């Protein structure tokens, strides 16, 4: 059956079939080729989109902006705190106002319910640029990057290390399950994804010939993995007070050379970024001073190694976001 996602929201990968995800990945590949060749692709000339950010961003914001301009669109950016949304105007009212002016709305914020409400009332496609629960545009970039490196997705062994019950852990588990990848969350029990989401992922994986497993054991969880993935230990919106307990919990799950050596010999290292791999950031320096650890979720050695594909992932954010905008608006 031909795939058509025109007019659809992009709120979480759970809402998309493997065939629809495949279509978006193929489209992104085509956009990457055009960008690299300098082939113009202003297919959405005259359309207008708005980017609403209630949390900070580098990659997601810039990807939406550049993708929008490359497609010939006009782009409005509203930074955290510069609109009425949430404070003086409800999400539902904001959605109905913006839906009258714009052809599409990107939203980065806190609870997933907020972006779902926005989508319910907007009347135009809404794209989730990250919530506390899911980060679906990041998933397309990650799948695209893995496919570029290995030539296929099905059957890969993927290990996520760290805070597995956050937006990245949840989303990667679903993305892998959808695409027939063997997913392992290697984390302390307290930070495993929610039980109901694990069950959902297992049902999806049963259909795609993938698998889903949880382990606290680093040696077992990373053995022969094709991909080792991690994320920051404390996410946007979490209070500073959790740093201490999170560091204690996650220190054993830091990605270092020992982890990479235990993985497959051609394993790659992935991270959505930003990353605390040295003390060249204010938070990194502050944590080093307070807790005596100069590197957190990944060592600088692994981050800077040949196995690290983190900047390919970052570039692919733009190509995949362009595919989502185009496919839902064209
Ligand atoms: N990976 C990611 O979403 O990065 P930003 O927070 O910079 O958008
Ligand atoms: N888990 C991180 C992802 C950043 C892209 C956060 O929410 O801050």
GROMACS .gro file of C-alpha atoms and ligand atoms in nm:
model
  346
    1UNK     CA    1   0.000   0.000   0.000
    2UNK     CA    2   0.143   0.346  -0.086
    3UNK     CA    3   0.249   0.552   0.214
    4UNK     CA    4   0.092   0.896   0.262
    5UNK     CA    5   0.142   1.094   0.582
    6UNK     CA    6   0.012   1.428   0.451
    7UNK     CA    7  -0.169   1.628   0.719
    8UNK     CA    8  -0.045   1.400   1.000
    9UNK     CA    9   0.112   1.508   1.329
   10UNK     CA   10   0.454   1.372   1.427
   11UNK     CA   11   0.426   1.333   1.805
   12UNK     CA   12   0.586   0.995   1.881
   13UNK     CA   13   0.711   0.697   1.681
   14UNK     CA   14   0.439   0.479   1.838
   15UNK     CA   15   0.192   0.654   1.603
   16UNK     CA   16   0.388   0.553   1.289
   17UNK     CA   17   0.410   0.214   1.116
   18UNK     CA   18   0.747   0.067   1.015
   19UNK     CA   19   0.652   0.136   0.649
   20UNK     CA   20   0.587   0.503   0.728
   21UNK     CA   21   0.917   0.531   0.916
   22UNK     CA   22   1.093   0.367   0.619
   23UNK     CA   23   0.929   0.621   0.385
   24UNK     CA   24   1.055   0.913   0.600
   25UNK     CA   25   1.407   0.766   0.613
   26UNK     CA   26   1.416   0.722   0.234
   27UNK     CA   27   1.291   1.076   0.186
   28UNK     CA   28   1.561   1.207   0.423
   29UNK     CA   29   1.825   1.020   0.223
   30UNK     CA   30   1.701   1.192  -0.092
   31UNK     CA   31   1.705   1.535   0.076
   32UNK     CA   32   2.061   1.472   0.198
   33UNK     CA   33   2.167   1.386  -0.156
   34UNK     CA   34   2.006   1.705  -0.290
   35UNK     CA   35   2.164   1.921  -0.020
   36UNK     CA   36   2.507   1.772  -0.085
   37UNK     CA   37   2.470   1.823  -0.463
   38UNK     CA   38   2.342   2.177  -0.425
   39UNK     CA   39   2.011   2.084  -0.592
   40UNK     CA   40   1.744   2.340  -0.493
   41UNK     CA   41   1.434   2.192  -0.329
   42UNK     CA   42   1.207   2.485  -0.245
   43UNK     CA   43   0.898   2.263  -0.266
   44UNK     CA   44   0.702   2.446   0.004
   45UNK     CA   45   0.754   2.804  -0.111
   46UNK     CA   46   0.523   3.053   0.062
   47UNK     CA   47   0.428   2.824   0.351
   48UNK     CA   48   0.481   2.940   0.710
   49UNK     CA   49   0.585   2.741   1.016
   50UNK     CA   50   0.632   2.836   1.382
   51UNK     CA   51   0.880   2.684   1.625
   52UNK     CA   52   0.776   2.694   1.992
   53UNK     CA   53   1.051   2.621   2.241
   54UNK     CA   54   0.979   2.601   2.615
   55UNK     CA   55   1.325   2.446   2.666
   56UNK     CA   56   1.658   2.543   2.510
   57UNK     CA   57   1.793   2.384   2.190
   58UNK     CA   58   2.074   2.400   1.937
   59UNK     CA   59   2.024   2.104   1.698
   60UNK     CA   60   1.644   2.083   1.689
   61UNK     CA   61   1.588   2.455   1.645
   62UNK     CA   62   1.859   2.495   1.380
   63UNK     CA   63   1.742   2.182   1.195
   64UNK     CA   64   1.385   2.310   1.174
   65UNK     CA   65   1.503   2.655   1.067
   66UNK     CA   66   1.747   2.539   0.797
   67UNK     CA   67   1.506   2.270   0.674
   68UNK     CA   68   1.230   2.531   0.653
   69UNK     CA   69   1.444   2.779   0.461
   70UNK     CA   70   1.576   2.509   0.224
   71UNK     CA   71   1.215   2.415   0.147
   72UNK     CA   72   1.136   2.781   0.069
   73UNK     CA   73   0.927   2.845   0.381
   74UNK     CA   74   0.908   3.135   0.626
   75UNK     CA   75   0.997   3.041   0.984
   76UNK     CA   76   0.901   3.209   1.314
   77UNK     CA   77   1.095   3.113   1.629
   78UNK     CA   78   0.946   3.171   1.975
   79UNK     CA   79   1.200   3.118   2.252
   80UNK     CA   80   1.130   2.992   2.606
   81UNK     CA   81   0.929   3.263   2.777
   82UNK     CA   82   0.862   3.492   2.480
   83UNK     CA   83   0.504   3.386   2.401
   84UNK     CA   84   0.185   3.396   2.610
   85UNK     CA   85   0.158   3.017   2.601
   86UNK     CA   86   0.109   2.845   2.934
   87UNK     CA   87   0.129   3.163   3.141
   88UNK     CA   88  -0.148   3.386   3.003
   89UNK     CA   89  -0.295   3.159   2.737
   90UNK     CA   90  -0.380   2.789   2.747
   91UNK     CA   91  -0.224   2.539   2.509
   92UNK     CA   92  -0.564   2.482   2.345
   93UNK     CA   93  -0.615   2.855   2.278
   94UNK     CA   94  -0.256   2.897   2.156
   95UNK     CA   95  -0.307   2.605   1.918
   96UNK     CA   96  -0.625   2.758   1.771
   97UNK     CA   97  -0.453   3.094   1.719
   98UNK     CA   98  -0.136   2.956   1.560
   99UNK     CA   99  -0.334   2.711   1.347
  100UNK     CA  100  -0.505   3.009   1.180
  101UNK     CA  101  -0.172   3.162   1.079
  102UNK     CA  102   0.073   2.878   1.020
  103UNK     CA  103   0.086   2.566   0.806
  104UNK     CA  104   0.274   2.366   1.071
  105UNK     CA  105   0.384   2.397   1.436
  106UNK     CA  106   0.693   2.256   1.609
  107UNK     CA  107   0.677   2.227   1.988
  108UNK     CA  108   0.946   2.147   2.248
  109UNK     CA  109   0.829   2.135   2.606
  110UNK     CA  110   0.760   1.934   2.916
  111UNK     CA  111   0.481   1.677   2.941
  112UNK     CA  112   0.383   1.477   2.629
  113UNK     CA  113   0.018   1.572   2.701
  114UNK     CA  114   0.101   1.932   2.610
  115UNK     CA  115   0.212   1.851   2.258
  116UNK     CA  116  -0.080   1.609   2.219
  117UNK     CA  117  -0.322   1.887   2.324
  118UNK     CA  118  -0.159   2.132   2.087
  119UNK     CA  119  -0.206   1.881   1.805
  120UNK     CA  120  -0.568   1.818   1.901
  121UNK     CA  121  -0.663   2.186   1.863
  122UNK     CA  122  -0.422   2.324   1.599
  123UNK     CA  123  -0.587   2.191   1.284
  124UNK     CA  124  -0.243   2.182   1.116
  125UNK     CA  125   0.041   1.930   1.157
  126UNK     CA  126   0.226   1.951   1.490
  127UNK     CA  127   0.581   1.813   1.524
  128UNK     CA  128   0.722   1.711   1.862
  129UNK     CA  129   1.067   1.865   1.907
  130UNK     CA  130   1.114   1.683   2.244
  131UNK     CA  131   0.903   1.630   2.554
  132UNK     CA  132   0.989   1.465   2.884
  133UNK     CA  133   0.865   1.133   2.742
  134UNK     CA  134   0.961   1.127   2.372
  135UNK     CA  135   1.200   1.277   2.116
  136UNK     CA  136   1.075   1.138   1.781
  137UNK     CA  137   1.265   1.361   1.536
  138UNK     CA  138   1.589   1.250   1.704
  139UNK     CA  139   1.487   0.889   1.634
  140UNK     CA  140   1.475   0.937   1.259
  141UNK     CA  141   1.825   1.090   1.262
  142UNK     CA  142   1.955   0.802   1.474
  143UNK     CA  143   1.801   0.536   1.250
  144UNK     CA  144   1.936   0.713   0.941
  145UNK     CA  145   2.285   0.727   1.092
  146UNK     CA  146   2.283   0.358   1.187
  147UNK     CA  147   2.168   0.263   0.840
  148UNK     CA  148   2.445   0.474   0.683
  149UNK     CA  149   2.706   0.300   0.899
  150UNK     CA  150   2.585  -0.060   0.871
  151UNK     CA  151   2.385  -0.061   0.546
  152UNK     CA  152   2.079  -0.204   0.725
  153UNK     CA  153   1.880  -0.178   1.048
  154UNK     CA  154   1.713  -0.516   1.097
  155UNK     CA  155   1.905  -0.748   1.326
  156UNK     CA  156   2.143  -0.487   1.469
  157UNK     CA  157   2.223  -0.514   1.840
  158UNK     CA  158   2.170  -0.182   2.012
  159UNK     CA  159   2.254  -0.097   2.375
  160UNK     CA  160   2.135   0.215   2.552
  161UNK     CA  161   2.331   0.297   2.869
  162UNK     CA  162   2.222   0.537   3.141
  163UNK     CA  163   1.890   0.700   3.225
  164UNK     CA  164   1.669   0.460   3.031
  165UNK     CA  165   1.334   0.598   3.152
  166UNK     CA  166   1.379   0.941   2.997
  167UNK     CA  167   1.273   1.073   2.656
  168UNK     CA  168   1.574   0.914   2.483
  169UNK     CA  169   1.552   0.572   2.648
  170UNK     CA  170   1.177   0.549   2.579
  171UNK     CA  171   1.205   0.666   2.221
  172UNK     CA  172   1.502   0.447   2.128
  173UNK     CA  173   1.332   0.140   2.271
  174UNK     CA  174   1.025   0.204   2.051
  175UNK     CA  175   1.231   0.300   1.744
  176UNK     CA  176   1.439  -0.019   1.768
  177UNK     CA  177   1.130  -0.234   1.827
  178UNK     CA  178   0.959  -0.087   1.520
  179UNK     CA  179   1.257  -0.149   1.292
  180UNK     CA  180   1.353  -0.501   1.400
  181UNK     CA  181   1.659  -0.401   1.605
  182UNK     CA  182   1.758  -0.591   1.923
  183UNK     CA  183   1.730  -0.332   2.200
  184UNK     CA  184   1.899  -0.356   2.540
  185UNK     CA  185   1.857  -0.100   2.817
  186UNK     CA  186   2.166  -0.127   3.038
  187UNK     CA  187   2.081   0.074   3.348
  188UNK     CA  188   2.010   0.054   3.719
  189UNK     CA  189   1.661  -0.092   3.784
  190UNK     CA  190   1.532   0.242   3.916
  191UNK     CA  191   1.597   0.393   3.572
  192UNK     CA  192   1.439   0.125   3.352
  193UNK     CA  193   1.155   0.249   3.127
  194UNK     CA  194   0.799   0.222   3.263
  195UNK     CA  195   0.670  -0.137   3.272
  196UNK     CA  196   0.375  -0.069   3.037
  197UNK     CA  197   0.603   0.090   2.775
  198UNK     CA  198   0.841  -0.209   2.794
  199UNK     CA  199   0.543  -0.441   2.735
  200UNK     CA  200   0.428  -0.232   2.438
  201UNK     CA  201   0.779  -0.238   2.293
  202UNK     CA  202   0.802  -0.616   2.336
  203UNK     CA  203   0.474  -0.664   2.145
  204UNK     CA  204   0.600  -0.440   1.862
  205UNK     CA  205   0.936  -0.621   1.855
  206UNK     CA  206   0.763  -0.959   1.831
  207UNK     CA  207   0.622  -0.847   1.495
  208UNK     CA  208   0.944  -0.698   1.359
  209UNK     CA  209   1.173  -0.987   1.469
  210UNK     CA  210   1.351  -0.748   1.703
  211UNK     CA  211   1.374  -0.791   2.080
  212UNK     CA  212   1.371  -0.588   2.400
  213UNK     CA  213   1.564  -0.666   2.717
  214UNK     CA  214   1.661  -0.487   3.038
  215UNK     CA  215   1.978  -0.554   3.234
  216UNK     CA  216   2.173  -0.395   3.515
  217UNK     CA  217   2.487  -0.585   3.414
  218UNK     CA  218   2.727  -0.374   3.203
  219UNK     CA  219   2.942  -0.666   3.088
  220UNK     CA  220   2.639  -0.864   2.968
  221UNK     CA  221   2.447  -0.562   2.836
  222UNK     CA  222   2.724  -0.431   2.612
  223UNK     CA  223   2.875  -0.762   2.493
  224UNK     CA  224   2.900  -0.773   2.111
  225UNK     CA  225   2.668  -0.472   2.067
  226UNK     CA  226   2.681  -0.296   1.729
  227UNK     CA  227   2.573   0.035   1.878
  228UNK     CA  228   2.645   0.182   2.219
  229UNK     CA  229   2.423   0.485   2.289
  230UNK     CA  230   2.405   0.718   2.587
  231UNK     CA  231   2.252   1.050   2.690
  232UNK     CA  232   2.312   1.306   2.965
  233UNK     CA  233   2.239   1.184   3.316
  234UNK     CA  234   2.010   1.472   3.417
  235UNK     CA  235   1.765   1.597   3.156
  236UNK     CA  236   1.621   1.942   3.092
  237UNK     CA  237   1.349   2.026   3.343
  238UNK     CA  238   1.490   1.806   3.622
  239UNK     CA  239   1.597   1.987   3.941
  240UNK     CA  240   1.967   2.039   4.019
  241UNK     CA  241   1.922   1.842   4.342
  242UNK     CA  242   1.908   1.513   4.150
  243UNK     CA  243   2.269   1.543   4.026
  244UNK     CA  244   2.419   1.382   4.334
  245UNK     CA  245   2.200   1.070   4.340
  246UNK     CA  246   2.205   1.038   3.959
  247UNK     CA  247   2.585   1.043   3.950
  248UNK     CA  248   2.600   0.771   4.218
  249UNK     CA  249   2.348   0.559   4.024
  250UNK     CA  250   2.495   0.607   3.677
  251UNK     CA  251   2.871   0.622   3.732
  252UNK     CA  252   2.901   0.244   3.666
  253UNK     CA  253   2.720   0.299   3.334
  254UNK     CA  254   2.964   0.554   3.192
  255UNK     CA  255   3.066   0.466   2.834
  256UNK     CA  256   3.445   0.418   2.839
  257UNK     CA  257   3.699   0.224   2.632
  258UNK     CA  258   3.631  -0.093   2.833
  259UNK     CA  259   3.265  -0.078   2.728
  260UNK     CA  260   3.357  -0.018   2.364
  261UNK     CA  261   3.608  -0.306   2.372
  262UNK     CA  262   3.339  -0.538   2.506
  263UNK     CA  263   3.109  -0.438   2.218
  264UNK     CA  264   3.145  -0.566   1.859
  265UNK     CA  265   3.479  -0.488   1.692
  266UNK     CA  266   3.310  -0.249   1.448
  267UNK     CA  267   3.074  -0.097   1.705
  268UNK     CA  268   2.981   0.269   1.685
  269UNK     CA  269   2.920   0.518   1.965
  270UNK     CA  270   2.611   0.740   1.949
  271UNK     CA  271   2.475   1.030   2.155
  272UNK     CA  272   2.191   1.273   2.082
  273UNK     CA  273   2.401   1.561   2.223
  274UNK     CA  274   2.468   1.787   2.405
  275UNK     CA  275   2.718   1.578   2.601
  276UNK     CA  276   2.924   1.620   2.917
  277UNK     CA  277   3.247   1.452   2.805
  278UNK     CA  278   3.487   1.714   2.943
  279UNK     CA  279   3.489   2.027   3.159
  280UNK     CA  280   3.453   2.277   2.872
  281UNK     CA  281   3.097   2.371   2.969
  282UNK     CA  282   2.976   2.561   3.275
  283UNK     CA  283   2.774   2.263   3.400
  284UNK     CA  284   3.059   2.020   3.323
  285UNK     CA  285   3.307   2.236   3.514
  286UNK     CA  286   3.064   2.283   3.804
  287UNK     CA  287   2.999   1.909   3.836
  288UNK     CA  288   3.373   1.835   3.816
  289UNK     CA  289   3.435   2.076   4.100
  290UNK     CA  290   3.146   1.956   4.318
  291UNK     CA  291   3.168   1.580   4.258
  292UNK     CA  292   3.522   1.528   4.130
  293UNK     CA  293   3.422   1.375   3.794
  294UNK     CA  294   3.562   1.549   3.484
  295UNK     CA  295   3.363   1.330   3.239
  296UNK     CA  296   3.012   1.201   3.287
  297UNK     CA  297   2.805   0.974   3.059
  298UNK     CA  298   3.094   0.918   2.815
  299UNK     CA  299   3.469   0.960   2.845
  300UNK     CA  300   3.636   1.218   2.624
  301UNK     CA  301   3.844   0.937   2.473
  302UNK     CA  302   3.536   0.753   2.342
  303UNK     CA  303   3.357   1.074   2.241
  304UNK     CA  304   3.655   1.179   2.027
  305UNK     CA  305   3.733   0.828   1.897
  306UNK     CA  306   3.687   0.700   1.541
  307UNK     CA  307   3.393   0.492   1.663
  308UNK     CA  308   3.200   0.806   1.755
  309UNK     CA  309   2.941   0.913   1.496
  310UNK     CA  310   2.780   1.187   1.702
  311UNK     CA  311   2.830   1.467   1.449
  312UNK     CA  312   2.685   1.258   1.165
  313UNK     CA  313   2.379   1.213   1.386
  314UNK     CA  314   2.364   1.589   1.444
  315UNK     CA  315   2.376   1.661   1.069
  316UNK     CA  316   2.111   1.399   1.002
  317UNK     CA  317   1.871   1.583   1.235
  318UNK     CA  318   1.833   1.841   0.960
  319UNK     CA  319   1.777   1.599   0.671
  320UNK     CA  320   1.524   1.391   0.865
  321UNK     CA  321   1.335   1.692   1.001
  322UNK     CA  322   1.315   1.822   0.644
  323UNK     CA  323   1.160   1.489   0.543
  324UNK     CA  324   0.900   1.514   0.822
  325UNK     CA  325   0.804   1.872   0.730
  326UNK     CA  326   0.783   1.791   0.360
  327UNK     CA  327   0.592   1.463   0.400
  328UNK     CA  328   0.331   1.608   0.635
  329UNK     CA  329   0.281   1.939   0.447
  330UNK     CA  330   0.330   1.860   0.080
  331LIG     N1  331   1.967   1.640   2.040
  331LIG     C1  332   1.895   1.753   2.057
  331LIG     O1  333   1.770   1.753   2.059
  331LIG     O2  334   1.972   1.864   2.070
  331LIG     P1  335   1.918   2.009   2.109
  331LIG     O3  336   1.871   2.003   2.252
  331LIG     O4  337   2.037   2.099   2.089
  331LIG     O5  338   1.804   2.044   2.018
  332LIG     N1  339   1.737   1.368   2.771
  332LIG     C1  340   1.784   1.495   2.720
  332LIG     C2  341   1.783   1.494   2.571
  332LIG     C3  342   1.839   1.618   2.508
  332LIG     C4  343   1.835   1.614   2.359
  332LIG     C5  344   1.699   1.607   2.777
  332LIG     O1  345   1.576   1.595   2.775
  332LIG     O2  346   1.754   1.705   2.824
   0.00000   0.00000   0.00000
